[in-house]
């Protein structure tokens, strides 16, 4: 991996950190919805059938 790729990855990580920190309530709601769908076996089409451990 080149230095430029590493820098791009770090910048991307920072953008994700900023996005997640600005919307914790939204993320919590999405997580709760996903868990409810998982437990009722009513997953949305974009969820992969990966069992939780």
Short mmCIF file of C-alpha atoms in Angstrom, two decimals:
data_model
loop_
_atom_site.label_atom_id
_atom_site.label_comp_id
_atom_site.label_asym_id
_atom_site.label_seq_id
_atom_site.Cartn_x
_atom_site.Cartn_y
_atom_site.Cartn_z
CA UNK A 1 0.00 0.00 0.00
CA UNK A 2 1.44 3.36 -0.99
CA UNK A 3 1.76 6.39 1.28
CA UNK A 4 -0.97 8.13 -0.70
CA UNK A 5 -3.35 5.20 -0.24
CA UNK A 6 -2.67 5.17 3.49
CA UNK A 7 -3.37 8.91 3.72
CA UNK A 8 -6.59 8.47 1.74
CA UNK A 9 -7.66 5.66 4.08
CA UNK A 10 -6.96 7.81 7.14
CA UNK A 11 -8.92 10.72 5.67
CA UNK A 12 -11.79 8.39 4.87
CA UNK A 13 -11.74 7.06 8.44
CA UNK A 14 -11.90 10.62 9.77
CA UNK A 15 -14.90 11.39 7.56
CA UNK A 16 -16.70 8.28 8.86
CA UNK A 17 -15.85 9.22 12.46
CA UNK A 18 -17.29 12.69 11.92
CA UNK A 19 -20.42 11.31 10.26
CA UNK A 20 -21.03 8.78 13.04
CA UNK A 21 -20.38 11.23 15.85
CA UNK A 22 -22.86 13.72 14.41
CA UNK A 23 -25.71 11.20 14.28
CA UNK A 24 -25.56 8.77 17.23
CA UNK A 25 -29.35 8.75 17.70
CA UNK A 26 -29.93 7.83 14.07
CA UNK A 27 -27.37 5.04 14.26
CA UNK A 28 -28.93 3.69 17.44
CA UNK A 29 -32.37 3.63 15.79
CA UNK A 30 -30.99 1.86 12.72
CA UNK A 31 -29.25 -0.70 14.91
CA UNK A 32 -32.42 -1.32 16.92
CA UNK A 33 -34.43 -1.75 13.72
CA UNK A 34 -31.87 -4.17 12.32
CA UNK A 35 -31.87 -6.25 15.51
CA UNK A 36 -35.67 -6.34 15.59
CA UNK A 37 -35.76 -7.48 11.97
CA UNK A 38 -33.11 -10.10 12.69
CA UNK A 39 -35.00 -11.50 15.67
CA UNK A 40 -38.34 -11.57 13.84
CA UNK A 41 -36.73 -12.96 10.69
CA UNK A 42 -38.09 -10.00 8.69
CA UNK A 43 -34.81 -8.75 7.35
CA UNK A 44 -34.73 -6.14 4.64
CA UNK A 45 -33.43 -7.24 1.26
CA UNK A 46 -30.03 -5.63 1.80
CA UNK A 47 -29.17 -7.58 4.96
CA UNK A 48 -27.01 -10.65 4.51
CA UNK A 49 -28.09 -13.77 6.39
CA UNK A 50 -25.08 -13.78 8.73
CA UNK A 51 -25.79 -15.18 12.18
CA UNK A 52 -24.87 -13.01 15.15
CA UNK A 53 -22.36 -14.44 17.57
#
